[in-house]
XYZ file of N, CA and C in Angstrom:
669
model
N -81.115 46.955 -12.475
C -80.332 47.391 -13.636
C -81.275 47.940 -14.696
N -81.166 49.274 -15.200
C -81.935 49.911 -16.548
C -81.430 49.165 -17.777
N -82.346 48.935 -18.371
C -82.611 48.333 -19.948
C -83.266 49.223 -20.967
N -83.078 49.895 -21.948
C -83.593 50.382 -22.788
C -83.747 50.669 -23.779
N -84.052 51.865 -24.649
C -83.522 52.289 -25.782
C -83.560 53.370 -26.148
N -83.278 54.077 -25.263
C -82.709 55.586 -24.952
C -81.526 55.898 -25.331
N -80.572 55.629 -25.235
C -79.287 56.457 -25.040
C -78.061 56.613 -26.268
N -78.429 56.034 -27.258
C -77.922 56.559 -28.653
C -78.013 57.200 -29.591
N -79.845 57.627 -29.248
C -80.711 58.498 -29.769
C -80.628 59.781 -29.137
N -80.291 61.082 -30.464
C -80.641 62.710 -29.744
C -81.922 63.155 -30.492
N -82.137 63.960 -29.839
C -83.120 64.770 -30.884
C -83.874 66.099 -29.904
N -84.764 66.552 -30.081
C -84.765 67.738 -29.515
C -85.792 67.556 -28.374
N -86.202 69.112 -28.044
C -86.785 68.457 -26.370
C -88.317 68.065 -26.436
N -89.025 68.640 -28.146
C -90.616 68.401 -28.111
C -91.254 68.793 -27.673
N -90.867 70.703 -27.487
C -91.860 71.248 -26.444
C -93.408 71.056 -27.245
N -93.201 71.636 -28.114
C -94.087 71.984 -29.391
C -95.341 70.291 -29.002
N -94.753 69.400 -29.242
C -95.778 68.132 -28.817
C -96.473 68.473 -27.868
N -95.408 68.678 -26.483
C -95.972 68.441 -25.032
C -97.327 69.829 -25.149
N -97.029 70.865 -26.034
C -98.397 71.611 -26.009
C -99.642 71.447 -26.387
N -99.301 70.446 -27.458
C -100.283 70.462 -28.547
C -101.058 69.156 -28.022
N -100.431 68.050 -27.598
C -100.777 67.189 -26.114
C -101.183 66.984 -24.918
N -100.736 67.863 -24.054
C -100.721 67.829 -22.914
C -101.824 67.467 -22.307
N -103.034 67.651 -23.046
C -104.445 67.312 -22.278
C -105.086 65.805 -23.558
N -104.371 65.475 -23.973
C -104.730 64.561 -24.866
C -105.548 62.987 -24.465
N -106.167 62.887 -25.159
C -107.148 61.397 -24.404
C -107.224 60.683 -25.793
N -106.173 59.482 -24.731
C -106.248 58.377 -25.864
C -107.642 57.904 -26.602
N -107.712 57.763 -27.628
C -109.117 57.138 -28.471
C -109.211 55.835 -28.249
N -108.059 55.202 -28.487
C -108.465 53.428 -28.138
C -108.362 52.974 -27.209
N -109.030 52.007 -26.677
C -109.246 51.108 -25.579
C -108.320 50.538 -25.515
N -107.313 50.868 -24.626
C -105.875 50.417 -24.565
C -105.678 49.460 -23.230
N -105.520 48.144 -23.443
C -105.126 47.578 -22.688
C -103.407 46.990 -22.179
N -103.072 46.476 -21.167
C -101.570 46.079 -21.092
C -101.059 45.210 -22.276
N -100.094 45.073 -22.776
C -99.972 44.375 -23.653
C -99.411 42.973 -23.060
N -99.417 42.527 -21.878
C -98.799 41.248 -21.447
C -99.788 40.898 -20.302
N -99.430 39.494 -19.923
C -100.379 38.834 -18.559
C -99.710 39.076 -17.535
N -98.133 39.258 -17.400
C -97.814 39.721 -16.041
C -97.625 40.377 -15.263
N -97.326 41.083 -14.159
C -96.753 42.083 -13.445
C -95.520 42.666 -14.023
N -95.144 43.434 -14.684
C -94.163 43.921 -15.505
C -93.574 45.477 -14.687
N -92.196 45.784 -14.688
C -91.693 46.977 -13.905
C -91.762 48.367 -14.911
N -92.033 49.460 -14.843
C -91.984 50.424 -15.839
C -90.815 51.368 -15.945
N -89.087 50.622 -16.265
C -88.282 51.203 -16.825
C -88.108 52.612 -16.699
N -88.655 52.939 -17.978
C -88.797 54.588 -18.414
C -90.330 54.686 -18.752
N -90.646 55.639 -18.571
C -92.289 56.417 -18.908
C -92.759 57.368 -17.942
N -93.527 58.458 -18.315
C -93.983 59.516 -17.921
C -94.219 60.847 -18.679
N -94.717 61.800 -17.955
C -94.766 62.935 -19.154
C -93.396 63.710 -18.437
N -92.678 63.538 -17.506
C -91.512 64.535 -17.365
C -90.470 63.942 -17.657
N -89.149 64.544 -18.169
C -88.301 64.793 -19.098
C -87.188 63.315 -18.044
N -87.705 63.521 -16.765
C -87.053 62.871 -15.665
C -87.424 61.202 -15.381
N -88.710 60.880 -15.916
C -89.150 59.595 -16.126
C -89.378 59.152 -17.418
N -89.713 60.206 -18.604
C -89.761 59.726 -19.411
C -88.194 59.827 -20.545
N -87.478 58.649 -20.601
C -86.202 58.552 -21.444
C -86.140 59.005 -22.835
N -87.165 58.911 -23.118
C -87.516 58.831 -24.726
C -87.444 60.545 -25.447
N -87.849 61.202 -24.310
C -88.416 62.920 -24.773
C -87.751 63.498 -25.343
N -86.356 62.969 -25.118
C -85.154 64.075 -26.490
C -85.088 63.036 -28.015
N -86.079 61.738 -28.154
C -85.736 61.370 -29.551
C -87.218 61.510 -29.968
N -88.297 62.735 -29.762
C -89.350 62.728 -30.203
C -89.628 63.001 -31.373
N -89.073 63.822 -32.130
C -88.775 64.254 -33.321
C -89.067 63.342 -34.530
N -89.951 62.787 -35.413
C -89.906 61.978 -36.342
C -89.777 60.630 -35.738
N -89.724 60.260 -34.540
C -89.716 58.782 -34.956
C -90.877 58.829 -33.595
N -91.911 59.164 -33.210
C -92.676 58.753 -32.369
C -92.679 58.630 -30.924
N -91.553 58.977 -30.244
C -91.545 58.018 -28.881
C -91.677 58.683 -27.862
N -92.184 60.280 -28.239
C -92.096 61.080 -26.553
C -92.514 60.649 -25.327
N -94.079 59.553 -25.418
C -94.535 59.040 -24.901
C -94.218 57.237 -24.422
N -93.056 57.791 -25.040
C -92.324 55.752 -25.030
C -92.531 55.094 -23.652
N -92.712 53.504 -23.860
C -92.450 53.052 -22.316
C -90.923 51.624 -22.539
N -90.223 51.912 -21.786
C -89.878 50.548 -21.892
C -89.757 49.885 -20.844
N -90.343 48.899 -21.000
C -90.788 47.747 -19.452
C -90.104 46.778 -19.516
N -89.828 45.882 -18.037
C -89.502 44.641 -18.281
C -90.033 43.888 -16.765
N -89.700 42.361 -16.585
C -90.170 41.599 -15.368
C -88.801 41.956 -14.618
N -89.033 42.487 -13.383
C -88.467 42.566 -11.988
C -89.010 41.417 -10.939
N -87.354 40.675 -10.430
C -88.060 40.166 -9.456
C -87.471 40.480 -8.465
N -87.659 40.713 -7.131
C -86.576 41.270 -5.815
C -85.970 41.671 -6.315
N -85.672 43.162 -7.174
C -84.904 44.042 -7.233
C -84.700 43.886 -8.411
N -84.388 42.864 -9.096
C -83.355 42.314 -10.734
C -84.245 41.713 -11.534
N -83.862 42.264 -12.794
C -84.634 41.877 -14.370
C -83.988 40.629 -14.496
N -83.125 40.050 -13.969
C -82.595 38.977 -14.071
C -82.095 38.025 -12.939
N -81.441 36.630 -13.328
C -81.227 35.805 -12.572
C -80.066 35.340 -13.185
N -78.866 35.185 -12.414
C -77.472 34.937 -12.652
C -76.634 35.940 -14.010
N -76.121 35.068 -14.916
C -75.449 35.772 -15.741
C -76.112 37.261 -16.642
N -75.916 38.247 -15.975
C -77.185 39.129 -17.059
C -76.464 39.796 -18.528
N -75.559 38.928 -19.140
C -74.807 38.798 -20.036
C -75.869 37.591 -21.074
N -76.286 37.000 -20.547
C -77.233 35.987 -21.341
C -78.952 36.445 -21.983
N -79.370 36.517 -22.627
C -80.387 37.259 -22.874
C -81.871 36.276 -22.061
N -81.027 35.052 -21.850
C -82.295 33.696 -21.225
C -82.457 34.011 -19.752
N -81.607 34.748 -19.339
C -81.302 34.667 -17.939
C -82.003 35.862 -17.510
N -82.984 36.708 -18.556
C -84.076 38.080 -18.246
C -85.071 37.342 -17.881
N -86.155 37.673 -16.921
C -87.297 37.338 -16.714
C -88.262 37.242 -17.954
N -88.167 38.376 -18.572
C -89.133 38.974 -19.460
C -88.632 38.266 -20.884
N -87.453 37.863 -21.567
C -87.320 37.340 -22.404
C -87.764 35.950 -22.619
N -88.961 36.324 -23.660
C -89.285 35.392 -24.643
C -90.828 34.991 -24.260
N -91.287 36.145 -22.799
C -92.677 35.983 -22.177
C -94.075 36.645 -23.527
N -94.373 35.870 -22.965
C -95.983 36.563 -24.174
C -96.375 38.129 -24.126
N -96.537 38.578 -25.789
C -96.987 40.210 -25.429
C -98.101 39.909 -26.338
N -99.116 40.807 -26.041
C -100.434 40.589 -26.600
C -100.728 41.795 -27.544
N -101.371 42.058 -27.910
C -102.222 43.199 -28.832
C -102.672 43.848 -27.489
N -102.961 45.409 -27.432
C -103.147 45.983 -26.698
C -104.699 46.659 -27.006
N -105.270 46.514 -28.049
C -106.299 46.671 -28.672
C -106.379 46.046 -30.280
N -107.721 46.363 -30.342
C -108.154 45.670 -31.798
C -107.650 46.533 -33.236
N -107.238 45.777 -34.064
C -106.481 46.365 -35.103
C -106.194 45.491 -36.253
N -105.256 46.723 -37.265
C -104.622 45.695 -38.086
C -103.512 45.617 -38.341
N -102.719 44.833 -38.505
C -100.769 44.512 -38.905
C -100.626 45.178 -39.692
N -99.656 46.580 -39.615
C -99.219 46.962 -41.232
C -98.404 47.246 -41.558
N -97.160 46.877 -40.506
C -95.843 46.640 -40.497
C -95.446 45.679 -39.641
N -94.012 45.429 -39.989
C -93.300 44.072 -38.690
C -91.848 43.878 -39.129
N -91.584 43.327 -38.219
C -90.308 42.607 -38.868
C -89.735 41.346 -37.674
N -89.529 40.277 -38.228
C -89.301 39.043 -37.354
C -87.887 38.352 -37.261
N -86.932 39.117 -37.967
C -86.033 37.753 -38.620
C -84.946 38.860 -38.276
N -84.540 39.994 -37.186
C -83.694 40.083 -36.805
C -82.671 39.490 -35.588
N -81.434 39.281 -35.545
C -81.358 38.541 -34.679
C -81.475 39.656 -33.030
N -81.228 38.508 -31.888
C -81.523 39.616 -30.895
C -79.950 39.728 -30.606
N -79.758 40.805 -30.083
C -78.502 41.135 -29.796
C -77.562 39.682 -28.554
N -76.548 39.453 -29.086
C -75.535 38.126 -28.603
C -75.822 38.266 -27.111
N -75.348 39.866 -26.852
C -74.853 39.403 -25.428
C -75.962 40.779 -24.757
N -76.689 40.497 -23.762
C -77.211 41.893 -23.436
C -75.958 42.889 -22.689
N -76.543 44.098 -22.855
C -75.658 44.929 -22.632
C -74.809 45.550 -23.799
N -74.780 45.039 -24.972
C -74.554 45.509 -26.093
C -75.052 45.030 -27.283
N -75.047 46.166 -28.560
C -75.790 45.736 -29.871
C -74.978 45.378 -30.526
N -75.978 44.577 -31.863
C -74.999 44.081 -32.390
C -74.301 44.899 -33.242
N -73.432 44.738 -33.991
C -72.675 45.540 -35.212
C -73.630 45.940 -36.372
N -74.588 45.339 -36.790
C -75.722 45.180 -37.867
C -76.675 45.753 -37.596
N -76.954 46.854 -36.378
C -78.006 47.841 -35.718
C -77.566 49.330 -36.449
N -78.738 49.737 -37.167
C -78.280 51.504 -37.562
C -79.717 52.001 -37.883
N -79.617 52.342 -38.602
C -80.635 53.584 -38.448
C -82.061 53.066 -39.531
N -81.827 51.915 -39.873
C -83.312 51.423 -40.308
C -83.778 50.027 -39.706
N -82.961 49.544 -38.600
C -83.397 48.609 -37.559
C -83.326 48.755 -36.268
N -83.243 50.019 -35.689
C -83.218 50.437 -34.388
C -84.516 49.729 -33.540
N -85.739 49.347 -33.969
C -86.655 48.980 -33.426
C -86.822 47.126 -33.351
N -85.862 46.784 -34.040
C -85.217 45.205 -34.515
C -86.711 44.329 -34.458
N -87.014 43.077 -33.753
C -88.204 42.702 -34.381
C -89.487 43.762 -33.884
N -90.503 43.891 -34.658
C -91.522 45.023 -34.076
C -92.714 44.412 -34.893
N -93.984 45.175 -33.949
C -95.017 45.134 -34.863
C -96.011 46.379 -35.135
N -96.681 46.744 -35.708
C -97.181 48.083 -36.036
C -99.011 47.906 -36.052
N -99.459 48.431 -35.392
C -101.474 47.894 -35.043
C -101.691 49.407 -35.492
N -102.574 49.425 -37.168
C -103.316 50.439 -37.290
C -104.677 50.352 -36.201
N -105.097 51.184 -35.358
C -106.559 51.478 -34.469
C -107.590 51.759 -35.049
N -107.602 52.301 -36.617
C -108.666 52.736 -37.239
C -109.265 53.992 -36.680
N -108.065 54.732 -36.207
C -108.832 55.592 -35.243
C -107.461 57.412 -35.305
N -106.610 56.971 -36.392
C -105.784 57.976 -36.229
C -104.921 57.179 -35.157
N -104.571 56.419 -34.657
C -103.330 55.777 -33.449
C -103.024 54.691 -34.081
N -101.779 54.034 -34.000
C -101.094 53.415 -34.396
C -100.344 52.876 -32.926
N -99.869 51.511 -32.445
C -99.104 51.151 -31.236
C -98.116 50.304 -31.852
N -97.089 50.398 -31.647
C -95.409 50.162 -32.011
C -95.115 49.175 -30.801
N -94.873 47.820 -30.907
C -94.564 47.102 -29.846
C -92.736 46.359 -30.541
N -91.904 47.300 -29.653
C -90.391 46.634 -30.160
C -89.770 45.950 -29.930
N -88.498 45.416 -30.361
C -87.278 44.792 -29.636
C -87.898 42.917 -29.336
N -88.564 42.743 -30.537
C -89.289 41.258 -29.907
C -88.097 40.450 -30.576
N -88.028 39.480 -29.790
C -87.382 38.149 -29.799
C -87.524 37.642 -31.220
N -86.444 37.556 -32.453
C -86.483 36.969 -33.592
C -87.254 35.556 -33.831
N -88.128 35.605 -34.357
C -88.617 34.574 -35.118
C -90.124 34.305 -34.264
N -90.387 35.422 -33.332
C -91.637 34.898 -32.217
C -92.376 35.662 -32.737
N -92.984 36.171 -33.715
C -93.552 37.015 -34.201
C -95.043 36.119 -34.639
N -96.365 35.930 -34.321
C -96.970 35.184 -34.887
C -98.334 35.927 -35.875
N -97.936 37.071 -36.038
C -98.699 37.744 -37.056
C -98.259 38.275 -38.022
N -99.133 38.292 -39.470
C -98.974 38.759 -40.906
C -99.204 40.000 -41.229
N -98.742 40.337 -42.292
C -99.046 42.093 -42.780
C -100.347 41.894 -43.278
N -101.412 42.455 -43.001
C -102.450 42.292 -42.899
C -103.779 41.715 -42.254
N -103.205 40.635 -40.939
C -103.832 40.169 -40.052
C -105.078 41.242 -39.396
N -106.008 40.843 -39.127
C -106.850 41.729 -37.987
C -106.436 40.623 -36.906
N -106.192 41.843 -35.773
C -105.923 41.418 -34.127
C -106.780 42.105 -33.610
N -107.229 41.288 -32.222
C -108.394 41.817 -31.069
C -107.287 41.687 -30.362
N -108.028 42.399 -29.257
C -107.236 42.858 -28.187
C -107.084 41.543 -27.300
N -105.512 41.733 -26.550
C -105.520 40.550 -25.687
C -105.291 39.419 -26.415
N -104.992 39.286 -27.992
C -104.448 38.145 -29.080
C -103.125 37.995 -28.985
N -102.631 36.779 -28.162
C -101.006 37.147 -28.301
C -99.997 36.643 -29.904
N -99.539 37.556 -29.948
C -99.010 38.224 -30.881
C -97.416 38.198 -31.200
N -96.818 37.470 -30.456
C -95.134 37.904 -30.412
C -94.588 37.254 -28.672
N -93.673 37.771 -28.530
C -92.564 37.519 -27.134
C -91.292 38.346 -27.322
N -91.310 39.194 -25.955
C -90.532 39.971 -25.669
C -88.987 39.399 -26.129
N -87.830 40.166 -26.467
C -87.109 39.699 -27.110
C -85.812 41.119 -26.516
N -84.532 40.626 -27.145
C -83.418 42.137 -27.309
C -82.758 42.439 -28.283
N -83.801 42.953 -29.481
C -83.347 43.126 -30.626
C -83.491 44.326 -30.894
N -82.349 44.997 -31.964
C -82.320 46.042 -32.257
C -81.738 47.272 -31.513
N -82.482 48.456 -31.265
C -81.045 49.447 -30.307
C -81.634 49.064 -28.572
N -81.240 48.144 -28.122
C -81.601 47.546 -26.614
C -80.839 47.533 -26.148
N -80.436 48.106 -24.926
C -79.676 47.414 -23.970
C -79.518 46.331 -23.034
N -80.898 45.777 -23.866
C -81.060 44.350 -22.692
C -82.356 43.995 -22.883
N -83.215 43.036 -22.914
C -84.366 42.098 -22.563
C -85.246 43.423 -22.563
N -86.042 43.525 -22.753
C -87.378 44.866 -22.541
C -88.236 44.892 -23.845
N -89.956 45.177 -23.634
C -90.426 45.951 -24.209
C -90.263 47.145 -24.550
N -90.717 47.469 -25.785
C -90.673 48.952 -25.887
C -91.747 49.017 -26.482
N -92.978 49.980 -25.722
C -94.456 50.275 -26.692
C -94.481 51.388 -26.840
N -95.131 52.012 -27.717
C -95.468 53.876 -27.608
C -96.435 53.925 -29.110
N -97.295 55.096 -28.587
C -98.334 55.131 -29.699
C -98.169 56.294 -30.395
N -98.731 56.113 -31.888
C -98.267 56.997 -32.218
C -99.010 57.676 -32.915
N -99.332 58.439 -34.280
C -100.232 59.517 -34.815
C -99.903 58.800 -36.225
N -99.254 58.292 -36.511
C -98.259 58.478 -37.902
C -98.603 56.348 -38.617
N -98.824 55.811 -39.222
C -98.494 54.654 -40.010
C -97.670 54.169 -40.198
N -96.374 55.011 -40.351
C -95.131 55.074 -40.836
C -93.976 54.438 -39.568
N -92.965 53.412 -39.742
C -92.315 52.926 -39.013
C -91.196 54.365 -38.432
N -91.503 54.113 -37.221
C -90.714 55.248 -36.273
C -91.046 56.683 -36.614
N -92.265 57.349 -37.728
C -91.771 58.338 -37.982
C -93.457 58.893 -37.779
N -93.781 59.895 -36.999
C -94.557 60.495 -36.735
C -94.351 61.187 -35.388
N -95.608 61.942 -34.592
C -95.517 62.299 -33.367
C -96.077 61.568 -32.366
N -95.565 61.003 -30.734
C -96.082 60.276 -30.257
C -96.854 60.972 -29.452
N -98.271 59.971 -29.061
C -99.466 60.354 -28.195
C -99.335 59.768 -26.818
N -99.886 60.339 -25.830
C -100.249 59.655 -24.202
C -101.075 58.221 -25.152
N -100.622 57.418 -24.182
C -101.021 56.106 -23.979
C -101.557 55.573 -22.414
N -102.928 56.153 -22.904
C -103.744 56.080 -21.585
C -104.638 54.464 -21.441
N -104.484 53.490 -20.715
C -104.429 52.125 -20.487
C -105.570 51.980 -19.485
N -106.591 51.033 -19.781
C -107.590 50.756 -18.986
C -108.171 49.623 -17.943
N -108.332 49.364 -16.616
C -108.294 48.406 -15.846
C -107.243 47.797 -15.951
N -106.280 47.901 -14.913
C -105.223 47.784 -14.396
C -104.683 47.969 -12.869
N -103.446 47.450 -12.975
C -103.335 47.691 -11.421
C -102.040 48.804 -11.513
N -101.664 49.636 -10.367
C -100.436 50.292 -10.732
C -99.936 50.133 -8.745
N -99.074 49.157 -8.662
C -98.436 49.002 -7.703
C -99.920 48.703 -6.483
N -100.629 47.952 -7.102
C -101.654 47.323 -6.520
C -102.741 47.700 -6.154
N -102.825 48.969 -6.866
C -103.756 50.294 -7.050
C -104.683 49.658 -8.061
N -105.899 49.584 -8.138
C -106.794 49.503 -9.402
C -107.076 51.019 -9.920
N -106.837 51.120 -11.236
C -106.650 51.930 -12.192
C -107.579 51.742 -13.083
N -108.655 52.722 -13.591
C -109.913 52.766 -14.212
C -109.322 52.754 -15.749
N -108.768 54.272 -15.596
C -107.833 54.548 -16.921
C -106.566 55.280 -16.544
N -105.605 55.182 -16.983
C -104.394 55.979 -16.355
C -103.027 55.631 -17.148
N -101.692 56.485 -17.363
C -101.418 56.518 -17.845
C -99.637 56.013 -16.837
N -99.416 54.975 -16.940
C -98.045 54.126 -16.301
C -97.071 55.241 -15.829
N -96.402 55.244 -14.711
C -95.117 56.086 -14.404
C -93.670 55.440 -14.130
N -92.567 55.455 -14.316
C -91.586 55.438 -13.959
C -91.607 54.532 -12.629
N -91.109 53.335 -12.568
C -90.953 52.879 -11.262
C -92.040 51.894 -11.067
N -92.881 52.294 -11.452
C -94.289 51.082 -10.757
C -94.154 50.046 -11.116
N -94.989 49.373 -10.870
C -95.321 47.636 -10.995
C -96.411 47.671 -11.202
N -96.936 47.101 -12.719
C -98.026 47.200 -13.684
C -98.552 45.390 -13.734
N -100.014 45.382 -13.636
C -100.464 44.329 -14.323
C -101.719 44.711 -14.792
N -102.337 43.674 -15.923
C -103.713 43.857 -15.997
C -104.389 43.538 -15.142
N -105.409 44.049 -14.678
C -106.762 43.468 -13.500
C -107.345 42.034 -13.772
């Protein structure tokens, strides 16, 4: 079953990015942001894996991923109406590199029932709990949709990489239990242009991966 946060959002197609991008190399040492084997939802650079490419426009996400834990086939186990009953809800997400907090938000609730938002979702909590890692480097990484109240960093914290930081959650515009990461150019919550998020030592469907950038479909862990 797809989980995301694609499909309420329009916006245009971003050719203009994909040019000015296309050969782009991430600056920071980007690692997975979790310890487990995680499934990759949506992500890619074509229009066909990556969900995100028509809401690129001002809020960052051409390059969006949203992931979650698959096990034999399903993000879940029994009722997938329950948000407890996701693999991935409420599992540890880490800092993906070294940085600093300079946005967040913790104290939204996660949506009642997965499969739908709540009534109290619009257009300045679409990303519901989140956290924001300046790189010191021009990049910024947006980690969304975390689980209310699991948030264990301050506006102003320095984080190293691999510091866990939060737990996956379904808050905000979600359709269910999932990460949502994507990097971006901009400081500003949702509003800049997003960059490739190129990720280092890893596995991609049991492949060791030097540096490389996640696709649609695989099965991701750190090495």
């Amino acid at each position: 079953m797809l989980f995301s946060c694609t499909k309420t959002l329009i916006g245009d197609e971003g050719k203009q990015d994909e040019d000015i991008y296309l050969n782009y190399q991430t600056k920071t040492d980007l690692e997975l942001p979790f310890n487990e084997e995680w499934y990759v939802f949506v992500g890619g650079r074509t229009h066909q894996d990556g969900g995100h490419h028509f809401i690129t426009r001002g809020t960052g996400q051409r390059y969006a991923y949203d992931l979650a834990i698959v096990i034999d086939g399903s993000s879940f186990s029994g009722d997938s109406s329950k948000n407890e009953n996701h693999y991935c809800f409420g599992k540890r997400l880490n800092a993906p590199a070294n940085g600093k907090i300079i946005a967040m938000e913790n104290n939204i609730d996660d949506n009642y029932l997965s499969g739908t938002v709540n009534d109290n979702i619009n257009d300045s909590n679409l990303a519901g709990n989140y956290i924001l890692i300046d790189h010191f480097n021009g990049e910024y990484s947006l980690l969304a949709h975390l689980k209310k109240g699991s948030v264990l960093v301050n506006l102003g914290d320095i984080v190293t990489k691999g510091q866990e930081i939060g737990q996956a959650g379904n808050s905000g515009n979600s359709t269910g239990p999932h990460l949502h990461y994507h990097l971006q150019n901009s400081p500003n919550y949702l509003n800049g242009i997003g960059l490739p998020a190129q990720f280092r030592n890893y596995y991609e469907d049991d492949t060791l991966v030097d540096r490389g950038e996640p696709v649609k479909s695989q099965f991701i862990r750190k090495n």
